[in-house]
């Protein structure tokens, strides 16, 4: 876990003192004229007060910005958007100058953030590998499951996770837990460990365990299951089998790994029996509720972070909504963090989100809850 900044520790320490009920100016036993000491605050009250201290360091706009992760083209682009808007995360993609990671510029960008910044990437191995030229190649998920035991995969992931951490990465949008029998070159294809949900779960668990050990965040994707989808959400809408058919197979990894510490990424998927027509899962309140509550597919409630898939570069969403409306719809539906791949619209998105909070469309209490989930996921303690 990443260390809490000293300044924040100092602030939280002051709250502990304030919450303790003690008085350093008095000594000895109380006299008969002194008021009886008040009962100490409950743990719930202390926690609430400490959360409030963490939230109070942000303006309302900055709290909303903590719920955004945006793709950056360079260190300068990243530092500008972090310094000016205090976004919660940046995304390093194939479009990002490799010098950003190769020369340690990520640390310079992190220094511009008020609280620890997520530096994210989607480094799955195989054909989805952004930094194989920096840390070496890795086989696809399918090839991994065919050639390694899950324990061997855990050990290999430890090595790669340490290399990612050395580059300044803090979160990897992996593992892909889609259950699929598609051909290798299909949209999911060899990105899936197997068409057997137990195999997918075992290898995903090994991946997440290694990432946890190194102190990096992991993200399971693409909820509720892209493995048997009708196409590629980069190019258009994707329809999955009905929800009733996903429960036994596609949703099994999420059911088994919900308490693993990994976050979950929701895909732009039309799911009969779950999503409203023309409202993909990434902006669907019903989908977020299914994941959050666990009711409907036999899972425990999920209180981890919910990310969206990319909201600006995939036609399954861009053919329906502009970026500001898509981000608003995702957060209103219950996502904790909206992802997209450039910084140009950040101010416009935040303007619209501020209006949504003012109007009550996006409740401020929901924003606060997501900010606190993001803090926990980043390893920031908001407890006294």
Tab-separated table of C-alpha atoms in Angstrom:
chain	number	residue	atom	x	y	z
A	1	UNK	CA	0.000	0.000	0.000
A	2	UNK	CA	1.203	3.483	-0.729
A	3	UNK	CA	2.067	5.641	2.257
A	4	UNK	CA	-0.263	8.415	3.331
A	5	UNK	CA	1.300	11.865	2.738
A	6	UNK	CA	2.763	13.436	5.882
A	7	UNK	CA	0.551	16.499	5.578
A	8	UNK	CA	-2.575	14.367	5.506
A	9	UNK	CA	-1.301	12.324	8.443
A	10	UNK	CA	-0.812	15.515	10.403
A	11	UNK	CA	-4.358	16.663	9.625
A	12	UNK	CA	-5.817	13.318	10.582
A	13	UNK	CA	-3.740	13.250	13.757
A	14	UNK	CA	-5.266	16.564	14.780
A	15	UNK	CA	-8.714	15.049	14.336
A	16	UNK	CA	-7.770	12.153	16.598
A	17	UNK	CA	-6.875	14.679	19.303
A	18	UNK	CA	-10.074	16.610	18.710
A	19	UNK	CA	-12.162	13.458	18.812
A	20	UNK	CA	-10.506	12.016	21.917
A	21	UNK	CA	-12.437	14.115	24.444
A	22	UNK	CA	-9.255	14.852	26.441
A	23	UNK	CA	-8.146	18.268	27.787
A	24	UNK	CA	-4.401	18.740	27.984
A	25	UNK	CA	-4.774	21.941	30.046
A	26	UNK	CA	-6.299	20.236	33.092
A	27	UNK	CA	-4.608	18.035	35.685
A	28	UNK	CA	-5.584	16.042	38.750
A	29	UNK	CA	-9.058	14.757	39.589
A	30	UNK	CA	-12.149	16.840	38.767
A	31	UNK	CA	-13.682	18.924	41.588
A	32	UNK	CA	-17.323	18.681	42.597
A	33	UNK	CA	-18.017	21.885	40.599
A	34	UNK	CA	-16.587	20.485	37.370
A	35	UNK	CA	-19.022	19.105	34.823
A	36	UNK	CA	-19.072	15.359	34.452
A	37	UNK	CA	-16.924	14.214	31.549
A	38	UNK	CA	-18.857	13.539	28.378
A	39	UNK	CA	-18.984	10.036	26.996
A	40	UNK	CA	-16.340	9.299	24.385
A	41	UNK	CA	-17.558	9.424	20.797
A	42	UNK	CA	-18.509	6.169	19.195
A	43	UNK	CA	-16.256	4.594	16.577
A	44	UNK	CA	-18.880	5.454	13.971
A	45	UNK	CA	-18.793	9.133	14.943
A	46	UNK	CA	-14.994	9.250	14.852
A	47	UNK	CA	-14.922	7.575	11.448
A	48	UNK	CA	-17.511	10.004	10.111
A	49	UNK	CA	-15.539	12.979	11.414
A	50	UNK	CA	-12.286	11.688	9.949
A	51	UNK	CA	-13.881	11.076	6.566
A	52	UNK	CA	-15.167	14.636	6.710
A	53	UNK	CA	-11.630	15.944	7.274
A	54	UNK	CA	-10.380	14.077	4.213
A	55	UNK	CA	-13.246	15.353	2.063
A	56	UNK	CA	-12.888	18.921	3.340
A	57	UNK	CA	-9.510	19.404	1.654
A	58	UNK	CA	-11.234	19.362	-1.760
A	59	UNK	CA	-13.451	21.955	-3.376
A	60	UNK	CA	-16.712	20.512	-4.724
A	61	UNK	CA	-15.175	20.558	-8.223
A	62	UNK	CA	-12.037	18.774	-7.033
A	63	UNK	CA	-14.125	16.037	-5.424
A	64	UNK	CA	-15.742	15.423	-8.796
A	65	UNK	CA	-12.322	15.471	-10.445
A	66	UNK	CA	-11.201	12.672	-8.112
A	67	UNK	CA	-13.732	10.484	-9.939
A	68	UNK	CA	-12.094	10.952	-13.346
A	69	UNK	CA	-9.240	9.063	-15.025
A	70	UNK	CA	-8.071	10.588	-18.306
A	71	UNK	CA	-5.618	9.525	-20.975
A	72	UNK	CA	-2.533	11.715	-21.365
A	73	UNK	CA	-0.225	12.245	-24.322
A	74	UNK	CA	2.887	13.362	-22.426
A	75	UNK	CA	4.245	14.423	-19.052
A	76	UNK	CA	3.379	18.051	-19.818
A	77	UNK	CA	-0.198	17.126	-20.700
A	78	UNK	CA	-0.497	15.047	-17.542
A	79	UNK	CA	0.988	17.655	-15.221
A	80	UNK	CA	-1.247	20.390	-16.631
A	81	UNK	CA	-4.505	18.480	-16.078
A	82	UNK	CA	-3.465	17.271	-12.625
A	83	UNK	CA	-2.314	20.694	-11.450
A	84	UNK	CA	-5.267	22.621	-12.900
A	85	UNK	CA	-8.143	20.243	-12.146
A	86	UNK	CA	-6.767	17.666	-9.650
A	87	UNK	CA	-8.095	14.649	-11.558
A	88	UNK	CA	-7.887	11.442	-9.580
A	89	UNK	CA	-6.100	9.422	-12.224
A	90	UNK	CA	-4.281	9.501	-15.538
A	91	UNK	CA	-4.146	6.736	-18.132
A	92	UNK	CA	-1.040	5.728	-20.074
A	93	UNK	CA	-2.024	4.260	-23.425
A	94	UNK	CA	-0.464	3.436	-26.768
A	95	UNK	CA	-0.806	7.149	-27.606
A	96	UNK	CA	1.341	8.292	-24.660
A	97	UNK	CA	4.970	9.280	-25.244
A	98	UNK	CA	7.045	6.416	-23.868
A	99	UNK	CA	9.480	8.888	-22.301
A	100	UNK	CA	6.743	9.558	-19.765
A	101	UNK	CA	7.508	6.226	-18.131
A	102	UNK	CA	10.992	5.458	-19.422
A	103	UNK	CA	12.546	8.576	-17.874
A	104	UNK	CA	10.664	8.658	-14.584
A	105	UNK	CA	8.435	11.614	-15.476
A	106	UNK	CA	5.464	10.004	-13.738
A	107	UNK	CA	6.918	11.048	-10.369
A	108	UNK	CA	7.031	14.679	-11.488
A	109	UNK	CA	3.341	14.493	-12.390
A	110	UNK	CA	2.416	12.826	-9.101
A	111	UNK	CA	3.997	15.758	-7.267
A	112	UNK	CA	1.338	18.073	-8.750
A	113	UNK	CA	-1.486	16.137	-7.089
A	114	UNK	CA	-3.065	17.108	-3.781
A	115	UNK	CA	-3.506	13.430	-2.835
A	116	UNK	CA	-1.873	10.339	-4.355
A	117	UNK	CA	-2.554	10.133	-8.076
A	118	UNK	CA	-3.482	6.944	-9.917
A	119	UNK	CA	-1.196	6.281	-12.873
A	120	UNK	CA	-3.064	3.605	-14.786
A	121	UNK	CA	-2.350	1.357	-17.742
A	122	UNK	CA	-3.890	-1.675	-19.432
A	123	UNK	CA	-1.012	-4.111	-19.451
A	124	UNK	CA	-2.566	-7.540	-19.879
A	125	UNK	CA	0.235	-9.236	-21.791
A	126	UNK	CA	-0.235	-10.764	-25.218
A	127	UNK	CA	-1.627	-8.277	-27.746
A	128	UNK	CA	-2.702	-5.781	-25.079
A	129	UNK	CA	0.712	-4.715	-23.855
A	130	UNK	CA	1.641	-1.026	-23.678
A	131	UNK	CA	5.114	-1.347	-22.194
A	132	UNK	CA	6.515	-4.641	-23.453
A	133	UNK	CA	9.445	-2.690	-24.883
A	134	UNK	CA	10.222	-1.468	-21.340
A	135	UNK	CA	9.478	-4.525	-19.185
A	136	UNK	CA	9.524	-7.359	-21.716
A	137	UNK	CA	6.722	-9.311	-23.405
A	138	UNK	CA	4.316	-11.695	-21.712
A	139	UNK	CA	2.109	-14.382	-23.232
A	140	UNK	CA	-1.614	-13.853	-23.684
A	141	UNK	CA	-3.963	-14.956	-20.932
A	142	UNK	CA	-5.013	-18.021	-22.905
A	143	UNK	CA	-1.431	-19.056	-23.611
A	144	UNK	CA	-0.598	-18.471	-19.962
A	145	UNK	CA	-3.313	-20.839	-18.762
A	146	UNK	CA	-2.176	-23.446	-21.267
A	147	UNK	CA	1.516	-23.309	-20.377
A	148	UNK	CA	1.788	-22.263	-16.699
A	149	UNK	CA	0.246	-23.322	-13.438
A	150	UNK	CA	-1.578	-20.610	-11.541
A	151	UNK	CA	1.295	-20.541	-9.022
A	152	UNK	CA	3.839	-20.046	-11.822
A	153	UNK	CA	1.658	-17.240	-13.152
A	154	UNK	CA	1.586	-15.652	-9.697
A	155	UNK	CA	5.390	-15.672	-9.584
A	156	UNK	CA	5.685	-14.243	-13.116
A	157	UNK	CA	3.157	-11.523	-12.256
A	158	UNK	CA	5.175	-10.532	-9.186
A	159	UNK	CA	8.146	-9.815	-11.459
A	160	UNK	CA	6.119	-7.772	-13.952
A	161	UNK	CA	4.247	-5.909	-11.213
A	162	UNK	CA	7.519	-4.770	-9.651
A	163	UNK	CA	8.680	-3.526	-13.049
A	164	UNK	CA	5.425	-1.638	-13.542
A	165	UNK	CA	5.785	-0.070	-10.110
A	166	UNK	CA	9.342	1.007	-10.940
A	167	UNK	CA	7.957	2.858	-13.980
A	168	UNK	CA	5.555	4.795	-11.763
A	169	UNK	CA	2.408	2.792	-12.544
A	170	UNK	CA	-0.033	2.399	-9.643
A	171	UNK	CA	-3.022	0.621	-11.246
A	172	UNK	CA	-3.264	-1.953	-14.034
A	173	UNK	CA	-6.586	-2.466	-15.817
A	174	UNK	CA	-6.171	-6.230	-15.639
A	175	UNK	CA	-6.904	-9.105	-15.314
A	176	UNK	CA	-9.450	-9.740	-18.046
A	177	UNK	CA	-11.867	-12.172	-16.395
A	178	UNK	CA	-14.097	-12.664	-19.423
A	179	UNK	CA	-15.005	-16.316	-19.932
A	180	UNK	CA	-14.654	-17.029	-23.635
A	181	UNK	CA	-14.231	-19.706	-26.277
A	182	UNK	CA	-13.796	-17.159	-29.076
A	183	UNK	CA	-10.964	-17.614	-31.589
A	184	UNK	CA	-7.668	-16.124	-30.446
A	185	UNK	CA	-7.964	-13.047	-32.687
A	186	UNK	CA	-11.542	-12.129	-31.670
A	187	UNK	CA	-12.142	-9.003	-29.586
A	188	UNK	CA	-11.744	-11.001	-26.353
A	189	UNK	CA	-10.339	-14.242	-27.755
A	190	UNK	CA	-6.926	-15.005	-26.274
A	191	UNK	CA	-7.325	-12.188	-23.741
A	192	UNK	CA	-9.496	-14.696	-21.844
A	193	UNK	CA	-7.765	-17.325	-19.757
A	194	UNK	CA	-10.333	-19.964	-20.663
A	195	UNK	CA	-13.918	-20.872	-21.454
A	196	UNK	CA	-13.968	-22.582	-18.029
A	197	UNK	CA	-15.010	-20.062	-15.329
A	198	UNK	CA	-13.028	-21.913	-12.656
A	199	UNK	CA	-9.816	-21.644	-14.670
A	200	UNK	CA	-10.463	-17.933	-15.235
A	201	UNK	CA	-11.064	-17.451	-11.518
A	202	UNK	CA	-7.928	-19.335	-10.481
A	203	UNK	CA	-5.594	-17.406	-12.788
A	204	UNK	CA	-7.251	-14.067	-12.042
A	205	UNK	CA	-6.864	-14.745	-8.321
A	206	UNK	CA	-3.149	-15.418	-8.829
A	207	UNK	CA	-2.780	-12.142	-10.742
A	208	UNK	CA	-4.619	-10.077	-8.153
A	209	UNK	CA	-2.678	-11.683	-5.294
A	210	UNK	CA	0.620	-10.717	-6.901
A	211	UNK	CA	-0.516	-7.159	-7.563
A	212	UNK	CA	-1.728	-6.800	-3.981
A	213	UNK	CA	1.615	-8.049	-2.696
A	214	UNK	CA	3.547	-5.470	-4.725
A	215	UNK	CA	1.132	-2.671	-3.813
A	216	UNK	CA	-0.490	-2.063	-7.192
A	217	UNK	CA	-4.198	-1.866	-7.908
A	218	UNK	CA	-5.831	-4.403	-10.217
A	219	UNK	CA	-9.118	-4.176	-12.099
A	220	UNK	CA	-11.276	-7.098	-13.223
A	221	UNK	CA	-13.040	-6.573	-16.553
A	222	UNK	CA	-15.475	-6.419	-18.389
A	223	UNK	CA	-18.515	-6.743	-16.081
A	224	UNK	CA	-20.931	-8.476	-16.437
A	225	UNK	CA	-19.129	-10.472	-19.151
A	226	UNK	CA	-17.879	-9.725	-22.672
A	227	UNK	CA	-16.730	-13.254	-23.495
A	228	UNK	CA	-19.761	-14.203	-25.605
A	229	UNK	CA	-20.686	-10.721	-26.806
A	230	UNK	CA	-21.942	-10.122	-30.331
A	231	UNK	CA	-19.041	-7.921	-31.442
A	232	UNK	CA	-16.450	-5.303	-30.533
A	233	UNK	CA	-17.611	-2.317	-28.472
A	234	UNK	CA	-14.855	-0.247	-30.079
A	235	UNK	CA	-16.837	-0.436	-33.326
A	236	UNK	CA	-20.475	-0.532	-32.236
A	237	UNK	CA	-23.023	-1.872	-29.799
A	238	UNK	CA	-22.447	-5.311	-28.293
A	239	UNK	CA	-25.199	-7.633	-27.149
A	240	UNK	CA	-24.455	-10.405	-24.657
A	241	UNK	CA	-26.504	-13.495	-23.891
A	242	UNK	CA	-29.341	-12.839	-21.414
A	243	UNK	CA	-28.401	-12.225	-17.792
A	244	UNK	CA	-29.810	-15.617	-16.765
A	245	UNK	CA	-27.206	-17.278	-19.012
A	246	UNK	CA	-24.324	-15.172	-17.648
A	247	UNK	CA	-24.865	-16.119	-14.008
A	248	UNK	CA	-23.290	-19.573	-14.008
A	249	UNK	CA	-20.317	-18.750	-16.231
A	250	UNK	CA	-19.467	-15.113	-17.025
A	251	UNK	CA	-20.338	-13.781	-13.566
A	252	UNK	CA	-18.593	-16.562	-11.642
A	253	UNK	CA	-15.199	-14.788	-11.374
A	254	UNK	CA	-16.840	-11.663	-9.941
A	255	UNK	CA	-18.818	-13.784	-7.492
A	256	UNK	CA	-15.663	-15.536	-6.289
A	257	UNK	CA	-13.248	-12.579	-6.333
A	258	UNK	CA	-15.391	-9.730	-5.059
A	259	UNK	CA	-13.439	-9.563	-1.796
A	260	UNK	CA	-9.987	-9.835	-3.424
A	261	UNK	CA	-9.241	-6.105	-3.298
A	262	UNK	CA	-9.511	-5.687	-7.063
A	263	UNK	CA	-11.710	-3.024	-8.605
A	264	UNK	CA	-14.175	-3.827	-11.402
A	265	UNK	CA	-14.500	-2.282	-14.869
A	266	UNK	CA	-17.979	-2.267	-16.417
A	267	UNK	CA	-18.202	-2.739	-20.179
A	268	UNK	CA	-20.362	-1.038	-22.808
A	269	UNK	CA	-22.598	-4.086	-23.094
A	270	UNK	CA	-26.304	-4.475	-23.828
A	271	UNK	CA	-27.488	-7.295	-21.560
A	272	UNK	CA	-31.008	-8.656	-22.071
A	273	UNK	CA	-32.761	-9.057	-18.751
A	274	UNK	CA	-30.521	-6.439	-17.102
A	275	UNK	CA	-29.991	-3.244	-19.087
A	276	UNK	CA	-32.659	-0.976	-20.505
A	277	UNK	CA	-32.638	-1.028	-24.320
A	278	UNK	CA	-30.010	1.350	-25.713
A	279	UNK	CA	-28.496	1.924	-22.239
A	280	UNK	CA	-25.240	-0.076	-22.076
A	281	UNK	CA	-24.006	-1.541	-18.806
A	282	UNK	CA	-21.409	1.210	-18.280
A	283	UNK	CA	-24.177	3.778	-17.759
A	284	UNK	CA	-26.867	1.422	-16.435
A	285	UNK	CA	-28.130	1.855	-12.854
A	286	UNK	CA	-29.395	-1.727	-12.921
A	287	UNK	CA	-25.918	-3.032	-13.770
A	288	UNK	CA	-24.239	-0.999	-11.046
A	289	UNK	CA	-26.853	-2.204	-8.540
A	290	UNK	CA	-26.306	-5.838	-9.592
A	291	UNK	CA	-22.590	-5.496	-8.882
A	292	UNK	CA	-22.892	-3.354	-5.771
A	293	UNK	CA	-25.600	-5.454	-4.088
A	294	UNK	CA	-24.693	-8.899	-5.393
A	295	UNK	CA	-28.377	-9.782	-5.390
A	296	UNK	CA	-29.321	-11.542	-8.588
A	297	UNK	CA	-26.180	-13.573	-9.165
A	298	UNK	CA	-25.415	-15.009	-5.741
A	299	UNK	CA	-22.560	-12.681	-4.808
A	300	UNK	CA	-21.756	-10.771	-1.655
A	301	UNK	CA	-22.202	-6.978	-1.812
A	302	UNK	CA	-19.275	-5.280	-3.566
A	303	UNK	CA	-17.933	-2.129	-1.916
A	304	UNK	CA	-14.853	-1.745	-4.080
A	305	UNK	CA	-14.269	0.757	-6.856
A	306	UNK	CA	-16.312	0.568	-10.049
A	307	UNK	CA	-14.611	1.931	-13.183
A	308	UNK	CA	-16.185	2.438	-16.582
A	309	UNK	CA	-14.540	1.257	-19.754
A	310	UNK	CA	-13.263	4.040	-22.040
A	311	UNK	CA	-16.105	6.493	-22.640
A	312	UNK	CA	-14.587	8.480	-25.507
A	313	UNK	CA	-13.043	6.009	-27.942
A	314	UNK	CA	-15.608	3.233	-28.242
A	315	UNK	CA	-18.594	3.561	-30.555
A	316	UNK	CA	-20.826	1.471	-28.307
A	317	UNK	CA	-20.992	4.603	-26.133
A	318	UNK	CA	-19.913	7.506	-28.391
A	319	UNK	CA	-22.672	6.762	-30.909
A	320	UNK	CA	-25.144	7.373	-28.108
A	321	UNK	CA	-23.694	10.172	-25.956
A	322	UNK	CA	-21.096	12.943	-25.980
A	323	UNK	CA	-18.309	12.604	-23.426
A	324	UNK	CA	-19.728	14.966	-20.789
A	325	UNK	CA	-23.136	13.295	-20.913
A	326	UNK	CA	-21.574	9.824	-20.833
A	327	UNK	CA	-19.479	10.653	-17.750
A	328	UNK	CA	-22.485	12.136	-15.997
A	329	UNK	CA	-24.649	9.129	-16.861
A	330	UNK	CA	-22.005	6.711	-15.588
A	331	UNK	CA	-21.523	8.465	-12.248
A	332	UNK	CA	-25.256	8.970	-11.729
A	333	UNK	CA	-25.768	5.255	-12.468
A	334	UNK	CA	-23.327	4.376	-9.672
A	335	UNK	CA	-19.824	4.148	-11.145
A	336	UNK	CA	-17.066	5.534	-8.924
A	337	UNK	CA	-14.662	6.495	-11.695
A	338	UNK	CA	-15.147	7.459	-15.347
A	339	UNK	CA	-12.337	6.661	-17.785
A	340	UNK	CA	-11.610	8.219	-21.142
A	341	UNK	CA	-8.553	8.722	-23.315
A	342	UNK	CA	-7.718	12.438	-23.608
A	343	UNK	CA	-7.635	15.611	-21.545
A	344	UNK	CA	-9.344	18.041	-23.913
A	345	UNK	CA	-12.828	17.775	-22.394
A	346	UNK	CA	-11.945	17.632	-18.693
A	347	UNK	CA	-13.082	21.176	-17.879
A	348	UNK	CA	-16.285	20.743	-19.881
A	349	UNK	CA	-17.025	17.466	-18.114
A	350	UNK	CA	-16.465	19.023	-14.696
A	351	UNK	CA	-18.680	22.000	-15.573
A	352	UNK	CA	-21.518	19.606	-16.416
A	353	UNK	CA	-20.924	17.485	-13.316
A	354	UNK	CA	-21.051	20.564	-11.094
A	355	UNK	CA	-24.421	21.443	-12.618
A	356	UNK	CA	-25.608	17.872	-12.026
A	357	UNK	CA	-24.704	18.134	-8.331
A	358	UNK	CA	-26.360	21.546	-8.006
A	359	UNK	CA	-29.571	20.229	-9.559
A	360	UNK	CA	-29.544	17.089	-7.427
A	361	UNK	CA	-29.183	14.812	-10.452
A	362	UNK	CA	-25.887	13.584	-8.988
A	363	UNK	CA	-26.315	13.552	-5.188
A	364	UNK	CA	-23.408	15.078	-3.277
A	365	UNK	CA	-23.532	12.207	-0.766
A	366	UNK	CA	-22.972	9.764	-3.632
A	367	UNK	CA	-19.992	11.813	-4.805
A	368	UNK	CA	-18.514	11.765	-1.289
A	369	UNK	CA	-18.955	7.993	-1.029
A	370	UNK	CA	-17.114	7.493	-4.322
A	371	UNK	CA	-14.292	9.844	-3.303
A	372	UNK	CA	-13.816	7.808	-0.119
A	373	UNK	CA	-13.839	4.540	-2.070
A	374	UNK	CA	-11.188	5.944	-4.383
A	375	UNK	CA	-9.085	6.972	-1.378
A	376	UNK	CA	-9.266	3.483	0.114
A	377	UNK	CA	-8.362	1.908	-3.231
A	378	UNK	CA	-5.341	4.211	-3.536
A	379	UNK	CA	-4.180	3.195	-0.063
A	380	UNK	CA	-5.013	6.511	1.603
A	381	UNK	CA	-6.224	6.079	5.164
A	382	UNK	CA	-9.140	8.324	6.091
A	383	UNK	CA	-9.444	6.747	9.533
A	384	UNK	CA	-8.273	8.391	12.756
